[in-house]
Every structure is written in structure tokens, then in C-alpha cells.
Amino acid sequence: MSATSHDTVVLRPFEGLPNEQDLVAMRQLIPAATMAARTTEEFGAVEVELATILPMAWPAVRRTDGTVTVGIQAPYPGGDLSRGLGQAIRQALALEPGSPVTAVVLDEESPRLQDVLDLSGDFAITVQDTFEFWLDPSAERTDEIEQAIAQANDSIMQTRPVAGLPHAYWVDAGAKEHVRWVLDADEEKVIDAVTRLHARRESALGEGTKYVGSFRAEGLAIPVWDLPTGHGVEAVEAVAEEFRARFEEALASQEPLTVRERRARGGIVARQVTLR
């Protein structure tokens, strides 16, 4: 069991979990997605579904079959998101099947996800087009349930993973399209890499696209590109491998920034937004 207090602020709560970058994406970027996991033997070896969000923003639900679904985007108390999620699973395991966790209450024994989950799994993400995963397989599909899911589905902005850019997601936001890429790299090095490309006019993800800045979420850097309406994820994927190669080369560079690059970096830094 982790020894840190439940009041401790943890800026990178998913560190040490498999597929940390997609967990961050589920918390911050993706409307509807799921990820399969399992608790350790200590916590009963129970199947767990990590989900973006649940009805009523519930933290977790104990399904009628005894499995647990936990909502990553729900509000959690304390300074450590991982501890809030771990406690949500712990509380769900104590419930009768078919019951939701409506609020998480932390105590000194509250476990983190890193304590609760079996970390040998691959934690593969599935981006969903609907909130059908809300349904308990044994539940009756009433008109009220169908209406609630239909209303929730109306809020989903079309989102797709970008083949060729692992942990990057394209989204159709209506007026614009965006690509947001979750990176496990030092933020200053990410800025330097973008700077090197920007100074060479190579920071775009294809014709008509534009790097617009980055932010930090759950401790990881997330660069963002704007795309024109109708651009589509396929157009990004067509250039993804080439872009990734030159970005990774720029990221690995140890050369000092040139005068031109230092000037470009000033504009890049001005676009950064930090999310805690």
C-alpha cells in the first residue's frame, strides 16, 4: 500500500501504470473510451473496466455480474487522482452487485490504482462512438435508459486515434478539427523539439494545419495542432510517420538552439497552457 497521505498533491498520478499516456487522454481528451484491467489477488482478482465517464458522473459502479466500472473523468477528492480512483474501486468492491458509488470518501487506507490493479495487463484503450458501455448486460433496456444514452451520445465529439502517432487523437470540434498528442517526454525538450521544427517551417501536420501550442495534463506534455474543417484523420495519418520521424529526431537533438530557433522558442513558450 502506498505510504503517501491522501492529501498529498501528485502531479503525475498515472505514473507507473501501463499505458499512462492513454489514461491521461481518457481523463482529458476523449469523450467516450474504455480500457480493460483487473484487480490484484489482494483485491479479489476482479475484472475492472476503466471508462471515461459514467452516468451522473458516478465514480464507479458494481455491475450485476460483480465486475467494476470506474469513471476516470468523475470528480475526486484529495490531491492524487490515482488514489481517488483506487478508492472508488475499493468502495465498489464493498457494494452489492448492481450498485453505484455516488461519492468517494478518502481515508488513510485508501489505495492508489497502482496498488489495486494488476499491472501485468496491457491496458489497451478502445475509443467508443457511443455510451452503450454504460449498460449493464443484464439490465432491461427501458425507454428511459435508451433516451438517456441517446442524449449523452449527442454530446460526443467525433474522436479517433491517429495511426502512426501513438497516443495522439484527432477530434472534430465543429468549427475546427484538432490533433492532440500525449507525450511521455520532458516538457522543455518537447518545446525545444517543436521550436526546431517551427524554425524550419516543419511543425505542421500537413497542408493547412498549424501547431497552436501545448498544455500539461496529469504531468504530461500535450502539443496541439489545428486542422481546417473537413481535413479528417486520414489526411493526418498520411503524413504521421514522416512527421513522427522528424519530431523524434528533433526531440533527441543535443545541439544548442540557433539564434533563429531561440527567437521562435519565445513565441512557442507564449502559447503554453499548464493544466494541473
Short mmCIF file of C-alpha atoms in Angstrom, two decimals:
data_model
loop_
_atom_site.label_atom_id
_atom_site.label_comp_id
_atom_site.label_asym_id
_atom_site.label_seq_id
_atom_site.Cartn_x
_atom_site.Cartn_y
_atom_site.Cartn_z
CA MET A 1 0.00 0.00 0.00
CA SER A 2 1.37 3.44 -0.91
CA ALA A 3 2.52 5.33 2.15
CA THR A 4 1.81 8.89 0.99
CA SER A 5 -1.07 10.80 2.60
CA HIS A 6 -4.32 11.09 0.67
CA ASP A 7 -3.85 14.89 0.88
CA THR A 8 -0.52 14.74 -0.98
CA VAL A 9 -0.63 16.54 -4.33
CA VAL A 10 0.58 14.22 -7.11
CA LEU A 11 1.17 15.98 -10.43
CA ARG A 12 1.67 12.76 -12.40
CA PRO A 13 -0.94 10.40 -10.89
CA PHE A 14 -0.80 7.65 -13.55
CA GLU A 15 2.99 7.26 -13.47
CA GLY A 16 3.96 3.60 -13.21
CA LEU A 17 0.74 2.31 -14.76
CA PRO A 18 0.80 0.59 -18.17
CA ASN A 19 -0.34 2.91 -20.97
CA GLU A 20 -0.06 6.07 -18.87
CA GLN A 21 -0.41 8.30 -21.93
CA ASP A 22 -3.79 6.87 -22.94
CA LEU A 23 -5.03 7.11 -19.35
CA VAL A 24 -4.21 10.82 -19.50
CA ALA A 25 -6.04 11.03 -22.83
CA MET A 26 -9.09 9.35 -21.27
CA ARG A 27 -9.07 11.88 -18.43
CA GLN A 28 -8.53 14.97 -20.59
CA LEU A 29 -9.21 14.43 -24.30
CA ILE A 30 -11.57 11.62 -25.20
CA PRO A 31 -15.36 11.77 -24.65
CA ALA A 32 -16.01 8.02 -24.66
CA ALA A 33 -13.47 5.24 -24.22
CA THR A 34 -12.83 2.14 -22.15
CA MET A 35 -9.81 0.15 -21.01
CA ALA A 36 -9.78 -3.35 -19.55
CA ALA A 37 -7.93 -4.12 -16.32
CA ARG A 38 -8.11 -6.45 -13.33
CA THR A 39 -7.56 -6.04 -9.61
CA THR A 40 -4.73 -7.84 -7.82
CA GLU A 41 -5.34 -11.02 -5.84
CA GLU A 42 -5.35 -8.88 -2.68
CA PHE A 43 -8.41 -7.06 -4.05
CA GLY A 44 -10.16 -10.17 -5.31
CA ALA A 45 -8.84 -10.50 -8.89
CA VAL A 46 -11.99 -8.76 -10.17
CA GLU A 47 -12.42 -7.57 -13.76
CA VAL A 48 -12.33 -3.75 -13.94
CA GLU A 49 -13.36 -1.53 -16.82
CA LEU A 50 -11.75 1.90 -16.79
CA ALA A 51 -14.12 4.29 -18.56
CA THR A 52 -14.03 7.97 -19.42
CA ILE A 53 -17.28 8.84 -17.66
CA LEU A 54 -20.36 7.15 -16.19
CA PRO A 55 -23.99 8.24 -15.84
CA MET A 56 -24.46 11.06 -13.32
CA ALA A 57 -20.64 11.33 -13.27
CA TRP A 58 -20.62 8.45 -10.77
CA PRO A 59 -17.08 7.49 -9.72
CA ALA A 60 -17.79 3.77 -10.10
CA VAL A 61 -20.43 1.06 -10.47
CA ARG A 62 -20.52 -2.52 -9.22
CA ARG A 63 -22.12 -4.41 -12.11
CA THR A 64 -24.67 -7.17 -11.55
CA ASP A 65 -22.03 -9.70 -12.61
CA GLY A 66 -19.68 -8.46 -9.88
CA THR A 67 -17.28 -6.59 -12.14
CA VAL A 68 -16.46 -2.90 -11.57
CA THR A 69 -16.54 0.05 -13.97
CA VAL A 70 -14.79 3.24 -12.80
CA GLY A 71 -15.11 6.69 -14.37
CA ILE A 72 -11.80 8.46 -14.88
CA GLN A 73 -13.41 11.85 -15.60
CA ALA A 74 -15.50 11.90 -12.40
CA PRO A 75 -14.59 14.46 -9.72
CA TYR A 76 -12.37 13.04 -6.98
CA PRO A 77 -11.32 14.46 -3.60
CA GLY A 78 -7.74 14.93 -2.47
CA GLY A 79 -4.61 15.81 -4.38
CA ASP A 80 -3.96 12.43 -6.01
CA LEU A 81 -6.28 11.34 -8.80
CA SER A 82 -4.86 7.81 -8.67
CA ARG A 83 -5.81 7.48 -5.01
CA GLY A 84 -9.33 8.72 -5.69
CA LEU A 85 -9.76 6.16 -8.47
CA GLY A 86 -8.28 3.38 -6.34
CA GLN A 87 -10.65 4.22 -3.51
CA ALA A 88 -13.60 4.27 -5.93
CA ILE A 89 -12.76 0.68 -6.89
CA ARG A 90 -12.33 -0.28 -3.25
CA GLN A 91 -15.73 1.18 -2.36
CA ALA A 92 -17.37 -0.50 -5.36
CA LEU A 93 -15.99 -3.89 -4.33
CA ALA A 94 -17.74 -3.48 -0.96
CA LEU A 95 -21.16 -2.90 -2.58
CA GLU A 96 -23.86 -5.32 -3.56
CA PRO A 97 -23.85 -6.07 -7.31
CA GLY A 98 -25.92 -3.56 -9.27
CA SER A 99 -24.99 -0.58 -7.06
CA PRO A 100 -23.20 2.70 -7.90
CA VAL A 101 -20.57 4.57 -5.92
CA THR A 102 -22.07 8.06 -5.76
CA ALA A 103 -19.22 9.75 -3.85
CA VAL A 104 -15.66 8.79 -2.95
CA VAL A 105 -14.57 9.19 0.68
CA LEU A 106 -10.82 9.01 1.27
CA ASP A 107 -9.15 7.68 4.40
CA GLU A 108 -5.61 6.79 5.37
CA GLU A 109 -6.09 3.28 3.93
CA SER A 110 -7.27 4.48 0.52
CA PRO A 111 -5.24 2.66 -2.14
CA ARG A 112 -3.91 4.05 -5.40
CA LEU A 113 -4.61 2.49 -8.79
CA GLN A 114 -1.03 1.27 -8.72
CA ASP A 115 -1.91 -0.69 -5.54
CA VAL A 116 -5.27 -2.02 -6.71
CA LEU A 117 -4.68 -3.07 -10.33
CA ASP A 118 -2.70 -5.97 -11.70
CA LEU A 119 -0.05 -4.15 -13.72
CA SER A 120 0.79 -7.15 -15.91
CA GLY A 121 -2.12 -6.40 -18.27
CA ASP A 122 -1.70 -4.41 -21.48
CA PHE A 123 -4.35 -1.76 -20.61
CA ALA A 124 -5.34 -1.38 -24.28
CA ILE A 125 -7.68 1.53 -24.95
CA THR A 126 -10.88 1.29 -27.02
CA VAL A 127 -12.30 4.59 -28.28
CA GLN A 128 -16.10 4.33 -28.31
CA ASP A 129 -18.60 6.00 -30.64
CA THR A 130 -21.45 5.75 -28.11
CA PHE A 131 -22.07 5.38 -24.39
CA GLU A 132 -23.52 1.90 -24.87
CA PHE A 133 -20.84 0.66 -22.47
CA TRP A 134 -22.90 2.26 -19.68
CA LEU A 135 -25.43 -0.56 -19.97
CA ASP A 136 -25.23 -3.47 -17.60
CA PRO A 137 -25.57 -6.54 -19.87
CA SER A 138 -28.35 -7.94 -17.67
CA ALA A 139 -30.27 -4.66 -17.38
CA GLU A 140 -33.60 -4.11 -19.10
CA ARG A 141 -33.35 -1.56 -21.91
CA THR A 142 -36.23 0.72 -20.97
CA ASP A 143 -37.32 3.79 -22.92
CA GLU A 144 -35.79 5.97 -20.18
CA ILE A 145 -32.42 4.24 -20.48
CA GLU A 146 -32.47 4.48 -24.27
CA GLN A 147 -33.29 8.19 -24.07
CA ALA A 148 -30.52 8.87 -21.54
CA ILE A 149 -27.92 7.16 -23.73
CA ALA A 150 -29.18 8.95 -26.85
CA GLN A 151 -28.88 12.32 -25.10
CA ALA A 152 -25.38 11.51 -23.89
CA ASN A 153 -24.38 10.37 -27.38
CA ASP A 154 -25.38 13.77 -28.74
CA SER A 155 -22.57 15.33 -26.68
CA ILE A 156 -19.82 13.17 -28.16
CA MET A 157 -17.39 14.96 -30.46
CA GLN A 158 -16.09 12.50 -33.02
CA THR A 159 -12.66 11.38 -31.83
CA ARG A 160 -10.19 8.95 -33.38
CA PRO A 161 -6.68 7.70 -32.56
CA VAL A 162 -4.13 8.75 -35.17
CA ALA A 163 -2.38 5.75 -36.73
CA GLY A 164 1.33 6.48 -36.89
CA LEU A 165 1.30 8.82 -33.88
CA PRO A 166 0.86 6.65 -30.77
CA HIS A 167 -1.30 8.33 -28.10
CA ALA A 168 -2.37 11.12 -30.48
CA TYR A 169 -6.07 11.83 -31.02
CA TRP A 170 -7.91 13.65 -33.78
CA VAL A 171 -11.18 15.34 -32.84
CA ASP A 172 -13.85 17.09 -34.88
CA ALA A 173 -14.75 20.06 -32.68
CA GLY A 174 -17.20 21.59 -35.14
CA ALA A 175 -15.67 24.90 -36.16
CA LYS A 176 -12.23 23.28 -36.28
CA GLU A 177 -10.53 19.94 -36.07
CA HIS A 178 -7.62 19.28 -33.72
CA VAL A 179 -4.88 16.76 -33.11
CA ARG A 180 -3.62 16.45 -29.54
CA TRP A 181 -0.61 14.22 -28.82
CA VAL A 182 0.13 12.94 -25.32
CA LEU A 183 3.89 12.64 -24.89
CA ASP A 184 5.99 10.98 -22.21
CA ALA A 185 8.89 13.41 -22.51
CA ASP A 186 10.27 16.34 -20.58
CA GLU A 187 8.16 19.40 -21.33
CA GLU A 188 11.15 21.64 -22.01
CA LYS A 189 12.53 19.12 -24.51
CA VAL A 190 9.14 18.93 -26.21
CA ILE A 191 9.12 22.71 -26.56
CA ASP A 192 12.66 22.63 -27.95
CA ALA A 193 11.68 19.94 -30.46
CA VAL A 194 8.68 21.93 -31.67
CA THR A 195 10.90 25.02 -31.80
CA ARG A 196 13.47 23.31 -34.04
CA LEU A 197 10.73 22.18 -36.43
CA HIS A 198 8.92 25.53 -36.32
CA ALA A 199 12.10 27.42 -37.23
CA ARG A 200 12.40 25.17 -40.31
CA ARG A 201 8.68 25.56 -41.11
CA GLU A 202 8.21 21.84 -40.45
CA SER A 203 5.96 21.92 -37.38
CA ALA A 204 2.69 21.42 -39.29
CA LEU A 205 0.87 18.10 -39.65
CA GLY A 206 0.19 18.59 -43.33
CA GLU A 207 -1.05 21.32 -45.64
CA GLY A 208 -3.36 23.82 -43.99
CA THR A 209 -2.58 22.61 -40.45
CA LYS A 210 -0.92 24.66 -37.73
CA TYR A 211 0.80 24.00 -34.41
CA VAL A 212 -1.05 26.21 -31.92
CA GLY A 213 0.57 25.43 -28.56
CA SER A 214 0.60 22.81 -25.87
CA PHE A 215 -0.54 22.19 -22.34
CA ARG A 216 0.39 19.87 -19.50
CA ALA A 217 -2.17 17.46 -18.06
CA GLU A 218 -1.60 14.88 -15.32
CA GLY A 219 2.10 15.67 -15.61
CA LEU A 220 2.49 15.01 -19.35
CA ALA A 221 3.00 17.44 -22.23
CA ILE A 222 0.30 17.59 -24.92
CA PRO A 223 1.08 19.55 -28.12
CA VAL A 224 -1.96 20.67 -30.13
CA TRP A 225 -2.48 21.28 -33.85
CA ASP A 226 -5.41 23.00 -35.54
CA LEU A 227 -6.72 21.49 -38.77
CA PRO A 228 -9.15 23.02 -41.28
CA THR A 229 -12.72 21.74 -41.25
CA GLY A 230 -13.05 18.65 -43.39
CA HIS A 231 -9.35 17.76 -43.13
CA GLY A 232 -10.10 14.41 -41.49
CA VAL A 233 -7.99 11.93 -39.56
CA GLU A 234 -6.96 10.11 -42.75
CA ALA A 235 -5.08 13.16 -44.03
CA VAL A 236 -3.16 13.35 -40.74
CA GLU A 237 -2.36 9.65 -40.88
CA ALA A 238 -0.96 10.07 -44.39
CA VAL A 239 1.86 12.25 -43.02
CA ALA A 240 2.06 10.85 -39.49
CA GLU A 241 5.04 8.52 -39.88
CA GLU A 242 7.12 11.18 -41.63
CA PHE A 243 6.21 13.79 -39.02
CA ARG A 244 6.91 11.44 -36.15
CA ALA A 245 10.38 10.66 -37.55
CA ARG A 246 11.40 14.31 -37.79
CA PHE A 247 9.81 15.17 -34.42
CA GLU A 248 11.67 12.35 -32.66
CA GLU A 249 14.91 13.43 -34.35
CA ALA A 250 14.35 16.99 -33.10
CA LEU A 251 13.46 15.68 -29.64
CA ALA A 252 16.70 13.70 -29.42
CA SER A 253 18.91 16.58 -30.60
CA GLN A 254 21.51 17.79 -28.10
CA GLU A 255 22.60 20.75 -30.23
CA PRO A 256 22.15 24.23 -28.74
CA LEU A 257 19.31 26.22 -30.28
CA THR A 258 20.38 28.60 -33.01
CA VAL A 259 19.63 32.32 -32.84
CA ARG A 260 16.68 31.80 -35.19
CA GLU A 261 15.40 28.90 -33.09
CA ARG A 262 15.71 30.90 -29.85
CA ARG A 263 13.56 33.63 -31.39
CA ALA A 264 11.00 31.02 -32.45
CA ARG A 265 11.04 29.50 -28.96
CA GLY A 266 9.83 32.75 -27.44
CA GLY A 267 6.65 32.55 -29.48
CA ILE A 268 6.24 28.84 -28.74
CA VAL A 269 6.54 29.35 -24.97
CA ALA A 270 3.95 32.12 -25.09
CA ARG A 271 1.41 29.57 -26.33
CA GLN A 272 1.82 27.11 -23.46
CA VAL A 273 -1.04 26.48 -21.02
CA THR A 274 -0.48 24.40 -17.90
CA LEU A 275 -3.27 22.19 -16.54
CA ARG A 276 -2.81 20.69 -13.08
#
